[in-house]
PDB file of C-alpha atoms in Angstrom:
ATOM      1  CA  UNK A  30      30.604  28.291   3.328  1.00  0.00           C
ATOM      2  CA  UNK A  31      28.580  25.151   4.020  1.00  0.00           C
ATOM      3  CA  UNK A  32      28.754  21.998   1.139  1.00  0.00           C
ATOM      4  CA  UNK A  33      25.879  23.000  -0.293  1.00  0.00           C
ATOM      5  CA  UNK A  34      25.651  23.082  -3.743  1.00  0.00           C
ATOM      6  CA  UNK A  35      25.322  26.813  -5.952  1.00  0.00           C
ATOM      7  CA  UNK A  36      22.487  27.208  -7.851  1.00  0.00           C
ATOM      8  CA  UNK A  37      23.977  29.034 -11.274  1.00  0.00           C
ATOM      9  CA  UNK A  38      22.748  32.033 -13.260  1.00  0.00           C
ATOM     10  CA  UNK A  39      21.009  29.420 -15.818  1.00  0.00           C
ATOM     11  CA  UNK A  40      19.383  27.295 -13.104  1.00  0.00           C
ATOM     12  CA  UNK A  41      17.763  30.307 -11.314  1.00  0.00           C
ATOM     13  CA  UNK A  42      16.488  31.703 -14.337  1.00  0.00           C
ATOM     14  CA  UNK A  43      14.560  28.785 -15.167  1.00  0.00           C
ATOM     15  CA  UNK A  44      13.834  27.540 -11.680  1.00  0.00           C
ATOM     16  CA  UNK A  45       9.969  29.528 -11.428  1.00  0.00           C
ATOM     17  CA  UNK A  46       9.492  28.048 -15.041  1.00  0.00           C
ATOM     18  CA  UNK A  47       9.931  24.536 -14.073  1.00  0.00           C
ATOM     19  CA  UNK A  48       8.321  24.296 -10.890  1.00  0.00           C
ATOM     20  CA  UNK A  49       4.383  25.964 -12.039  1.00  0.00           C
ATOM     21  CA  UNK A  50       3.144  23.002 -10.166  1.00  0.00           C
ATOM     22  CA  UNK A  51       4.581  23.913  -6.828  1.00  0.00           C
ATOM     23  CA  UNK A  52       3.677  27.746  -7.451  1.00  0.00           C
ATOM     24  CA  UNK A  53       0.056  26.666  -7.808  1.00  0.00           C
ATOM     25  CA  UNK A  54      -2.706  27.605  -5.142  1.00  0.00           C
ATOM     26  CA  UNK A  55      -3.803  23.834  -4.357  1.00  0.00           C
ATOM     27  CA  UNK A  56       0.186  23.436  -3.290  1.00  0.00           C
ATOM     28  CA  UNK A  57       0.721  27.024  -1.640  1.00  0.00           C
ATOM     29  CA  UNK A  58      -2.813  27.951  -0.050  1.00  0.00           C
ATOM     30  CA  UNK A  59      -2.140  25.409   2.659  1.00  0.00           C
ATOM     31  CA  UNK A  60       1.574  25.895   3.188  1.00  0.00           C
ATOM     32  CA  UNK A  61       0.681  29.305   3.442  1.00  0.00           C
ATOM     33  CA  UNK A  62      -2.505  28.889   5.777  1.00  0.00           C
ATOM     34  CA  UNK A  63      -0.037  26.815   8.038  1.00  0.00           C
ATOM     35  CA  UNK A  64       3.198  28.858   8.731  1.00  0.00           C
ATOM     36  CA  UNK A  65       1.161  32.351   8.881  1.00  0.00           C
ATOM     37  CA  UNK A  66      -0.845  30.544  11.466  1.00  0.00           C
ATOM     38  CA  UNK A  67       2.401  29.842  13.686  1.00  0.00           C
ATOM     39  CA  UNK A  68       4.117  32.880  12.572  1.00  0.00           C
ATOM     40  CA  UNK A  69       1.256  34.855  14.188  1.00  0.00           C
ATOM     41  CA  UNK A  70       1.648  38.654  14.693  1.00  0.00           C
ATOM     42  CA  UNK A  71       5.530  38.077  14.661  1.00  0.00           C
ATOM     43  CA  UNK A  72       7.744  37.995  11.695  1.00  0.00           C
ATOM     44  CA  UNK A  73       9.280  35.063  10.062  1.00  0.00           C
ATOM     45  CA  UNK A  74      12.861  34.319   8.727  1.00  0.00           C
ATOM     46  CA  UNK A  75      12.937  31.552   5.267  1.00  0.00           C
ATOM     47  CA  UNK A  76      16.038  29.619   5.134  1.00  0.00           C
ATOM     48  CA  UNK A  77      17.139  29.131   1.785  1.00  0.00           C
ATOM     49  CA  UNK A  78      14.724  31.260   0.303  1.00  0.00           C
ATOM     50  CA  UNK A  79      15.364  31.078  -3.235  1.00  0.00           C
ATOM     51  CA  UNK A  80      13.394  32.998  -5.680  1.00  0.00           C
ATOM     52  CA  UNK A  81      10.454  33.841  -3.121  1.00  0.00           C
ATOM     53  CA  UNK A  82       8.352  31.277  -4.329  1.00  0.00           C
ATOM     54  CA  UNK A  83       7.323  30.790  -0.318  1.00  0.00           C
ATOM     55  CA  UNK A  84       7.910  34.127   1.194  1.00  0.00           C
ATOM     56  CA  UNK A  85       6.689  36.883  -1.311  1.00  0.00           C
ATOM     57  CA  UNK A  86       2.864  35.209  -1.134  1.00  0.00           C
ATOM     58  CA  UNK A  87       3.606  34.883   2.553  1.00  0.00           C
ATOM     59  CA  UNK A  88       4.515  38.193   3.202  1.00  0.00           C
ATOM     60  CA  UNK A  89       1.154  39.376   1.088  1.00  0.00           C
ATOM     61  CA  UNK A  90      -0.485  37.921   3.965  1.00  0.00           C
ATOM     62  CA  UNK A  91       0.720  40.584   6.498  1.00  0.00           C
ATOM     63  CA  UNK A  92       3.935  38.345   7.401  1.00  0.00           C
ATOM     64  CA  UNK A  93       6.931  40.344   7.851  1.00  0.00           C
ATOM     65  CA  UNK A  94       9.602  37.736   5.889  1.00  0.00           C
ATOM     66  CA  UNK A  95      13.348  38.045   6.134  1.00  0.00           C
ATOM     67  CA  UNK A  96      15.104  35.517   4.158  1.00  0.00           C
ATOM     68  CA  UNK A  97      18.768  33.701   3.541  1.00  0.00           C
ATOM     69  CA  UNK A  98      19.607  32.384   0.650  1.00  0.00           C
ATOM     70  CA  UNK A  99      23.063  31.398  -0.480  1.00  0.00           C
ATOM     71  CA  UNK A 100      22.902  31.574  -4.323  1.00  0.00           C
ATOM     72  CA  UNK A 101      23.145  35.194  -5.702  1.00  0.00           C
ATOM     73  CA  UNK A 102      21.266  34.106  -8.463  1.00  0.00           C
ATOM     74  CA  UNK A 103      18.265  33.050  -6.995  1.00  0.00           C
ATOM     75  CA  UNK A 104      18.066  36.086  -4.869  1.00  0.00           C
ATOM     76  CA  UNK A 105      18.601  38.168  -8.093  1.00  0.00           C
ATOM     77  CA  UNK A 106      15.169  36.671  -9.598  1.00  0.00           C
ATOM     78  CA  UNK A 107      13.553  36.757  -6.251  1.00  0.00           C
ATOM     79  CA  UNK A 108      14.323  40.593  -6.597  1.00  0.00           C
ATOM     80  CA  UNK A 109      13.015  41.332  -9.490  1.00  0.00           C
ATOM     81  CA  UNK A 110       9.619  41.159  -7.430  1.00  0.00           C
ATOM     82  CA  UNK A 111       9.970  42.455  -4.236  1.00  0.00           C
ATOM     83  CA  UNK A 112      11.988  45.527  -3.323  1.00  0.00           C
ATOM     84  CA  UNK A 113      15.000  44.751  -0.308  1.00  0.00           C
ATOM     85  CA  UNK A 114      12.903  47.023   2.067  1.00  0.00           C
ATOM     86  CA  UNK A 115       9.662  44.681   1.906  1.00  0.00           C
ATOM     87  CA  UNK A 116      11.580  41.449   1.948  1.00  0.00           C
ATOM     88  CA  UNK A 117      15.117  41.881   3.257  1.00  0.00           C
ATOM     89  CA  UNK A 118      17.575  38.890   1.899  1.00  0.00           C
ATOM     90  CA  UNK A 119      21.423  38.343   3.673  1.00  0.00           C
ATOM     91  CA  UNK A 120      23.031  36.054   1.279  1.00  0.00           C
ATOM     92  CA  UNK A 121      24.815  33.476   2.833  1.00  0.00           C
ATOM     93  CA  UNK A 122      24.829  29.592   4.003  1.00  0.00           C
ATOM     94  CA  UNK A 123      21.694  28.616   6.242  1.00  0.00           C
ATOM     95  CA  UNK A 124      23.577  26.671   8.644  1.00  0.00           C
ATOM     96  CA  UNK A 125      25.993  30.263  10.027  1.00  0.00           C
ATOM     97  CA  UNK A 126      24.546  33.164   8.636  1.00  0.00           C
ATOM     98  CA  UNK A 127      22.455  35.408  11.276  1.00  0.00           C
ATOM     99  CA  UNK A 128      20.044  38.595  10.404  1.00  0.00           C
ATOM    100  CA  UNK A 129      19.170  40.831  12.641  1.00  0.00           C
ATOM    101  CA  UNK A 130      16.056  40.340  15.360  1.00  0.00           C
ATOM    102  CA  UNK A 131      14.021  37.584  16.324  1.00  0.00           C
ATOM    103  CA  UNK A 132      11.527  35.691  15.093  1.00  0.00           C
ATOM    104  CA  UNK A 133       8.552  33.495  15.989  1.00  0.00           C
ATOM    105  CA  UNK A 134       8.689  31.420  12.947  1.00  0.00           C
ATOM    106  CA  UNK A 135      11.939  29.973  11.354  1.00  0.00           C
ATOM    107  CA  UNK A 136      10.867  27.607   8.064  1.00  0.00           C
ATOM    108  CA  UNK A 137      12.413  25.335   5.325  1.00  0.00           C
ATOM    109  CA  UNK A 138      10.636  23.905   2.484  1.00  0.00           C
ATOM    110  CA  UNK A 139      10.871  21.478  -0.137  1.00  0.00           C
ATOM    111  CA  UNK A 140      13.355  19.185   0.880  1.00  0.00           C
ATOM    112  CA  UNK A 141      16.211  22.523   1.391  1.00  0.00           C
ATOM    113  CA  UNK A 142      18.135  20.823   4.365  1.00  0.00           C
ATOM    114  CA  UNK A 143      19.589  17.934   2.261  1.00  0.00           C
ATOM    115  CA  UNK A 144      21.383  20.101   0.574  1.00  0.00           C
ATOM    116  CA  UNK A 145      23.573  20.621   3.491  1.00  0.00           C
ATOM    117  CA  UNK A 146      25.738  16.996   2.958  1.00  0.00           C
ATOM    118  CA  UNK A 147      26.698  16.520   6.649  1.00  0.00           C
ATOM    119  CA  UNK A 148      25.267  15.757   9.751  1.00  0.00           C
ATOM    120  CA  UNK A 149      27.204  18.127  11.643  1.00  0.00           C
ATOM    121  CA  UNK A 150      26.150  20.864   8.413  1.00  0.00           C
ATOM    122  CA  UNK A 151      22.586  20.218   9.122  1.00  0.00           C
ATOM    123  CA  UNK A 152      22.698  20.356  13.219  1.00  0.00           C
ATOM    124  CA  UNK A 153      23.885  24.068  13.266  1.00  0.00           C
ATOM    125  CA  UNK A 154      21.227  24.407  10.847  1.00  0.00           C
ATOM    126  CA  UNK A 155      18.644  23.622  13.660  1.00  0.00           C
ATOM    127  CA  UNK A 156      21.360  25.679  16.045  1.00  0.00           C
ATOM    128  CA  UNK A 157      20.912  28.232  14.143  1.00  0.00           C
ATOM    129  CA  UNK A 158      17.167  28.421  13.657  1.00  0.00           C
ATOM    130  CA  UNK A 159      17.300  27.927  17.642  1.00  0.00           C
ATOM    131  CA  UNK A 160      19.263  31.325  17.972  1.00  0.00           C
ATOM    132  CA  UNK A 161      17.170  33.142  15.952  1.00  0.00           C
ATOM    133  CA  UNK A 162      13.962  32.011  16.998  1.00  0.00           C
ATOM    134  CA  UNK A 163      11.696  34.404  20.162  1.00  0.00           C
ATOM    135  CA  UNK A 164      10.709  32.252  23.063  1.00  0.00           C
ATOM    136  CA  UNK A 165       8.284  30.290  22.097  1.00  0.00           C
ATOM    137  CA  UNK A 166       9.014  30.007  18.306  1.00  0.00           C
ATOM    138  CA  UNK A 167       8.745  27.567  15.982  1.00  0.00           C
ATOM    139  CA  UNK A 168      10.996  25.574  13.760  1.00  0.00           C
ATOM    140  CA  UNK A 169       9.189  24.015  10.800  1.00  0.00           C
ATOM    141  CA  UNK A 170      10.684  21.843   7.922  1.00  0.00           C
ATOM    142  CA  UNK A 171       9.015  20.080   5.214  1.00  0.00           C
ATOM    143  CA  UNK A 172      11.289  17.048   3.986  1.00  0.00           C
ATOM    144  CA  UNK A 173      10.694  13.904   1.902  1.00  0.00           C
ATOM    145  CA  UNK A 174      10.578  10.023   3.753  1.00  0.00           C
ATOM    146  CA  UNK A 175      13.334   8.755   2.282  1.00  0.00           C
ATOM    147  CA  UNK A 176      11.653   6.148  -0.156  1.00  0.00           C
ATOM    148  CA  UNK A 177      14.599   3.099   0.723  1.00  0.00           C
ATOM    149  CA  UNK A 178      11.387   0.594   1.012  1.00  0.00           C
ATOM    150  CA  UNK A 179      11.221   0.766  -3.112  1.00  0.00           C
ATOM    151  CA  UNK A 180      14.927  -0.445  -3.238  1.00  0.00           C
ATOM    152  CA  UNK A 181      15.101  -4.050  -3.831  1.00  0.00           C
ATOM    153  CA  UNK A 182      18.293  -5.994  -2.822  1.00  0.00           C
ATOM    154  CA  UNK A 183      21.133  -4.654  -5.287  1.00  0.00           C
ATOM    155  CA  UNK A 184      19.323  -1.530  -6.360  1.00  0.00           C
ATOM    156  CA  UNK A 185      20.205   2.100  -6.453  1.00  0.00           C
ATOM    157  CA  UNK A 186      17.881   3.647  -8.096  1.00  0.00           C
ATOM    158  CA  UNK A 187      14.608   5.103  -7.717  1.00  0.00           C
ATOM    159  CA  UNK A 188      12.226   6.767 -10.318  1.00  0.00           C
ATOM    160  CA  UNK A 189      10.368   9.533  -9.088  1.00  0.00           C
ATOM    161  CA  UNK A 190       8.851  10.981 -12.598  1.00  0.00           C
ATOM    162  CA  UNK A 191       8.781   9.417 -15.422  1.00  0.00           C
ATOM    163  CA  UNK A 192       6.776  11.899 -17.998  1.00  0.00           C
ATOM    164  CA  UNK A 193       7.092  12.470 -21.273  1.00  0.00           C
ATOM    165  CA  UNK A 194       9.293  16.110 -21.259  1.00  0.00           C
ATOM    166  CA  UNK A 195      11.344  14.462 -17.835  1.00  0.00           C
ATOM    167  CA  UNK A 196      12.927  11.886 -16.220  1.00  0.00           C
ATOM    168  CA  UNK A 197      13.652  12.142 -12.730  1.00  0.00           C
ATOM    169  CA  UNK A 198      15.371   9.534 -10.873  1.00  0.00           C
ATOM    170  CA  UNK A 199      17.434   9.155  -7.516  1.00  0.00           C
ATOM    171  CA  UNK A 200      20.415   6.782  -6.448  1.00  0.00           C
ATOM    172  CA  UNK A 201      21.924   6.079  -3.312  1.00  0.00           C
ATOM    173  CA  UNK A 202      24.857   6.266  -1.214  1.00  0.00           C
ATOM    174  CA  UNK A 203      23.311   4.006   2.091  1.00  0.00           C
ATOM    175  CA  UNK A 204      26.600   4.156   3.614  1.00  0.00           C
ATOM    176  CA  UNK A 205      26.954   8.413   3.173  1.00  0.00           C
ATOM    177  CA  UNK A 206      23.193   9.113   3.618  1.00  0.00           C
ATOM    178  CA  UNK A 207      23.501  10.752   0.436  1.00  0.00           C
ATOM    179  CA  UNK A 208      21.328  10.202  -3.098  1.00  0.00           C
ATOM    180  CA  UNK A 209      22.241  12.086  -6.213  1.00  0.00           C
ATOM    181  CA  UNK A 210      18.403  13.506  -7.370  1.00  0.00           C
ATOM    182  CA  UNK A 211      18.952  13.238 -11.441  1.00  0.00           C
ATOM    183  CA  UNK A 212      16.897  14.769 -14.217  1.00  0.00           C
ATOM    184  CA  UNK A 213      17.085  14.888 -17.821  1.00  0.00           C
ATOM    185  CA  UNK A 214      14.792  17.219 -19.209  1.00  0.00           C
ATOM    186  CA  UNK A 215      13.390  17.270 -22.637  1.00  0.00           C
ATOM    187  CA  UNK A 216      14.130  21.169 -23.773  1.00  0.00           C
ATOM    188  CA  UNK A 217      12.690  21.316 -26.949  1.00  0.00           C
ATOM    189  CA  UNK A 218      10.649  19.675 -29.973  1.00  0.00           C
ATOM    190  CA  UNK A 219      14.207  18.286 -31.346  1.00  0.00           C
ATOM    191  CA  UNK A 220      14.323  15.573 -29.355  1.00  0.00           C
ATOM    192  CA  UNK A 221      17.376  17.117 -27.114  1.00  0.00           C
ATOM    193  CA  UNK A 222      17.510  16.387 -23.734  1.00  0.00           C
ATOM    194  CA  UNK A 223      19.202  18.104 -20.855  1.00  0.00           C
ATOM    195  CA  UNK A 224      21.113  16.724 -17.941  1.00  0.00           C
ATOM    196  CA  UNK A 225      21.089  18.084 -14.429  1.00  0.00           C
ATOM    197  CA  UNK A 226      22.021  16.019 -10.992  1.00  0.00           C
ATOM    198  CA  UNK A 227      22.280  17.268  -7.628  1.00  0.00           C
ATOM    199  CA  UNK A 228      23.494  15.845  -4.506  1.00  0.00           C
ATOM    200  CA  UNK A 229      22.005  15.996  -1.088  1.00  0.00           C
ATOM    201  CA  UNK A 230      21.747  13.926   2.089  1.00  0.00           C
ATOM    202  CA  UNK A 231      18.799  12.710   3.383  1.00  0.00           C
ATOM    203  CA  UNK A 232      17.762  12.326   7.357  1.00  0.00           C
ATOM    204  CA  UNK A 233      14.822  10.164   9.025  1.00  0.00           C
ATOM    205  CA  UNK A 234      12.243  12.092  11.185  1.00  0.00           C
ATOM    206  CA  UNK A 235      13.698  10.559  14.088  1.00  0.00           C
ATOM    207  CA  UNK A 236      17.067  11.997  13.246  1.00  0.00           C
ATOM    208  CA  UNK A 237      15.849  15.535  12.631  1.00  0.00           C
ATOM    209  CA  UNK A 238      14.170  15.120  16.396  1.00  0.00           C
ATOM    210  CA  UNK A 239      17.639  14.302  17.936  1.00  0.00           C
ATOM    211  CA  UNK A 240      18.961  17.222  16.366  1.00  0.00           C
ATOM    212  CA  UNK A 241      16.326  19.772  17.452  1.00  0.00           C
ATOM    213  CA  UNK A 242      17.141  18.323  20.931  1.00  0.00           C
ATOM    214  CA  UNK A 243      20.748  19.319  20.578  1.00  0.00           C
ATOM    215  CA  UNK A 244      19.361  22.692  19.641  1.00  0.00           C
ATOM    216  CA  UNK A 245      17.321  22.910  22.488  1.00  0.00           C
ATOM    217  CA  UNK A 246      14.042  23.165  20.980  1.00  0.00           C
ATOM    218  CA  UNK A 247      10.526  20.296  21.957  1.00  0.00           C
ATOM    219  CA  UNK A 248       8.743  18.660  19.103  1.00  0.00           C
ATOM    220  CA  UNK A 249       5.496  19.742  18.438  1.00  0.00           C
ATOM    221  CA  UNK A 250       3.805  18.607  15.476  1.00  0.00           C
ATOM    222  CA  UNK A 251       4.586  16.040  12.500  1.00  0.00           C
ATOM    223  CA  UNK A 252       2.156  15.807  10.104  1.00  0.00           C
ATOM    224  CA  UNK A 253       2.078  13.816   6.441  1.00  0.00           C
ATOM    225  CA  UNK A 254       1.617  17.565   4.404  1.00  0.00           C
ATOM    226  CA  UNK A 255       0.653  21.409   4.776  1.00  0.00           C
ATOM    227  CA  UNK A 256      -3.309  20.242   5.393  1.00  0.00           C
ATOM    228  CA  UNK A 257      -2.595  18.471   8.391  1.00  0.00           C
ATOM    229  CA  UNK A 258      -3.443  14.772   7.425  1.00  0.00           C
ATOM    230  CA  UNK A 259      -1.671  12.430   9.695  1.00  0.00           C
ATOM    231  CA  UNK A 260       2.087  11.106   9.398  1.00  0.00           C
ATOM    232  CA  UNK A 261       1.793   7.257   9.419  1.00  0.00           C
ATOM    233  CA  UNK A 262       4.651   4.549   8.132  1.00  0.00           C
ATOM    234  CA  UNK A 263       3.594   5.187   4.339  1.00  0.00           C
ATOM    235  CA  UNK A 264       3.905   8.915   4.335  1.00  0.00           C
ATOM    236  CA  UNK A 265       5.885  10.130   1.625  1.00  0.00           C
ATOM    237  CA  UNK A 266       7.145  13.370   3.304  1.00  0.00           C
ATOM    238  CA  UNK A 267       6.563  15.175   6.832  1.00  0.00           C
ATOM    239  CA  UNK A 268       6.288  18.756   7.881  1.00  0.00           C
ATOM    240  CA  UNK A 269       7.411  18.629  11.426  1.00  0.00           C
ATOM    241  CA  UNK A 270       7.468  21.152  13.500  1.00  0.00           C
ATOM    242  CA  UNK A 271       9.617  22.074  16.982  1.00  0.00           C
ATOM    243  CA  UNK A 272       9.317  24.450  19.255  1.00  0.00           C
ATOM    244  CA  UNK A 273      11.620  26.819  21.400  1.00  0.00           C
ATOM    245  CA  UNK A 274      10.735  26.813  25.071  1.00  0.00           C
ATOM    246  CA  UNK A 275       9.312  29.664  26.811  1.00  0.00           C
TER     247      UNK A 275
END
């Protein structure tokens, strides 16, 4: 097993609840409309899957989706909606575990390769995409810029919402490449909060290239978000996609 981090039975249950924005169509129609439009007329395989918030509308495209996932819980609620023989799931780590067959898409979404804490962790993550993907297949990950400009000299920390039912803030570890992403979440009307954190190391684009290159796989694309608008120095995330050669 890789360093990653489990999600628990109470985390998974509440996971779809908390993230309605990211389940919207203005987030999902284009992330959609992108990776069915590389997948093609071959199937796709979703590293750390989770509850099928990705691959259940992308398989209601006409995508066949395999996915791996390493928590048991978030594969449990992803099953709740989608038999095993429509959307097969091998629970495991993303960086070693193999499925059968290959594919001309491999994806990961929403920031899911920091939560592999090592370099060496996240380059047989890219290995392993490699050795799953058909000639000609693509590699696609969708990651934050880490936002280091917005620490001042002596600084940690860095708000990312600041609402009035959450509080989301991230400190670094500039040495480790690592942040701990922390949330306290208001529950109820009683003024209780609750307290989550969750480690995970971040990478620069430039560092994700070198490691597709180890994999053996071209860079292809690198744009600022699923509708294509160009990645420039104040982007706040990439999707980036590499290619396996023919």
């Amino acid at each position: 097993m890789t360093s990653s981090e489990l999600w628990t039975h109470a985390t998974a249950d509440r996971y779809d609840a908390e993230e309605t924005e990211m389940s919207s169509a203005p987030v999902l129609e284009p992330t959609l409309a992108f990776l069915a439009e590389l997948a093609g007329d071959g199937p796709a395989l979703e590293f750390a899957i989770g509850t099928g918030r990705v691959g259940i509308p992308l398989r209601g495209r006409g995508v066949p989706v395999v996915g791996i996932e390493l928590s048991e819980h978030m594969a449990a609620v992803l099953r709740r909606k989608i038999d095993e023989d429509a959307l097969p799931v091998a629970i495991g780590d993303m960086a070693t575990t193999t499925v059968p067959g290959e594919f001309t898409l491999v994806y990961l979404v929403y920031n899911t390769i920091t939560n592999l804490l090592t370099q060496d962790e996240q380059v047989e993550c890219f290995l392993n995409a490699a050795r799953h993907l058909a000639p000609g297949g693509r590699f696609v990950i969708e990651l934050g810029v880490p936002p280091l400009r917005f620490l001042p000299p002596g600084q940690v920390a860095v708000p990312f919402d600041v609402s009035e039912r959450h509080l989301g803030f991230d400190t670094f570890d500039l040495v480790e490449q690592v942040l701990v992403s922390h949330h306290l979440t208001r529950d109820g009307d009683d003024g209780r909060y609750r307290r989550d954190a969750s480690r995970h190391r971040y990478a620069w684009p430039a560092e994700l290239d070198l490691m597709a290159r180890i994999a053996g796989l071209e860079p292809e694309r690198r744009v600022a978000d699923w509708d294509g608008a160009p990645f420039t120095q104040d982007s706040t995330k990439h999707i980036s996609v590499w290619r396996k050669p023919v």
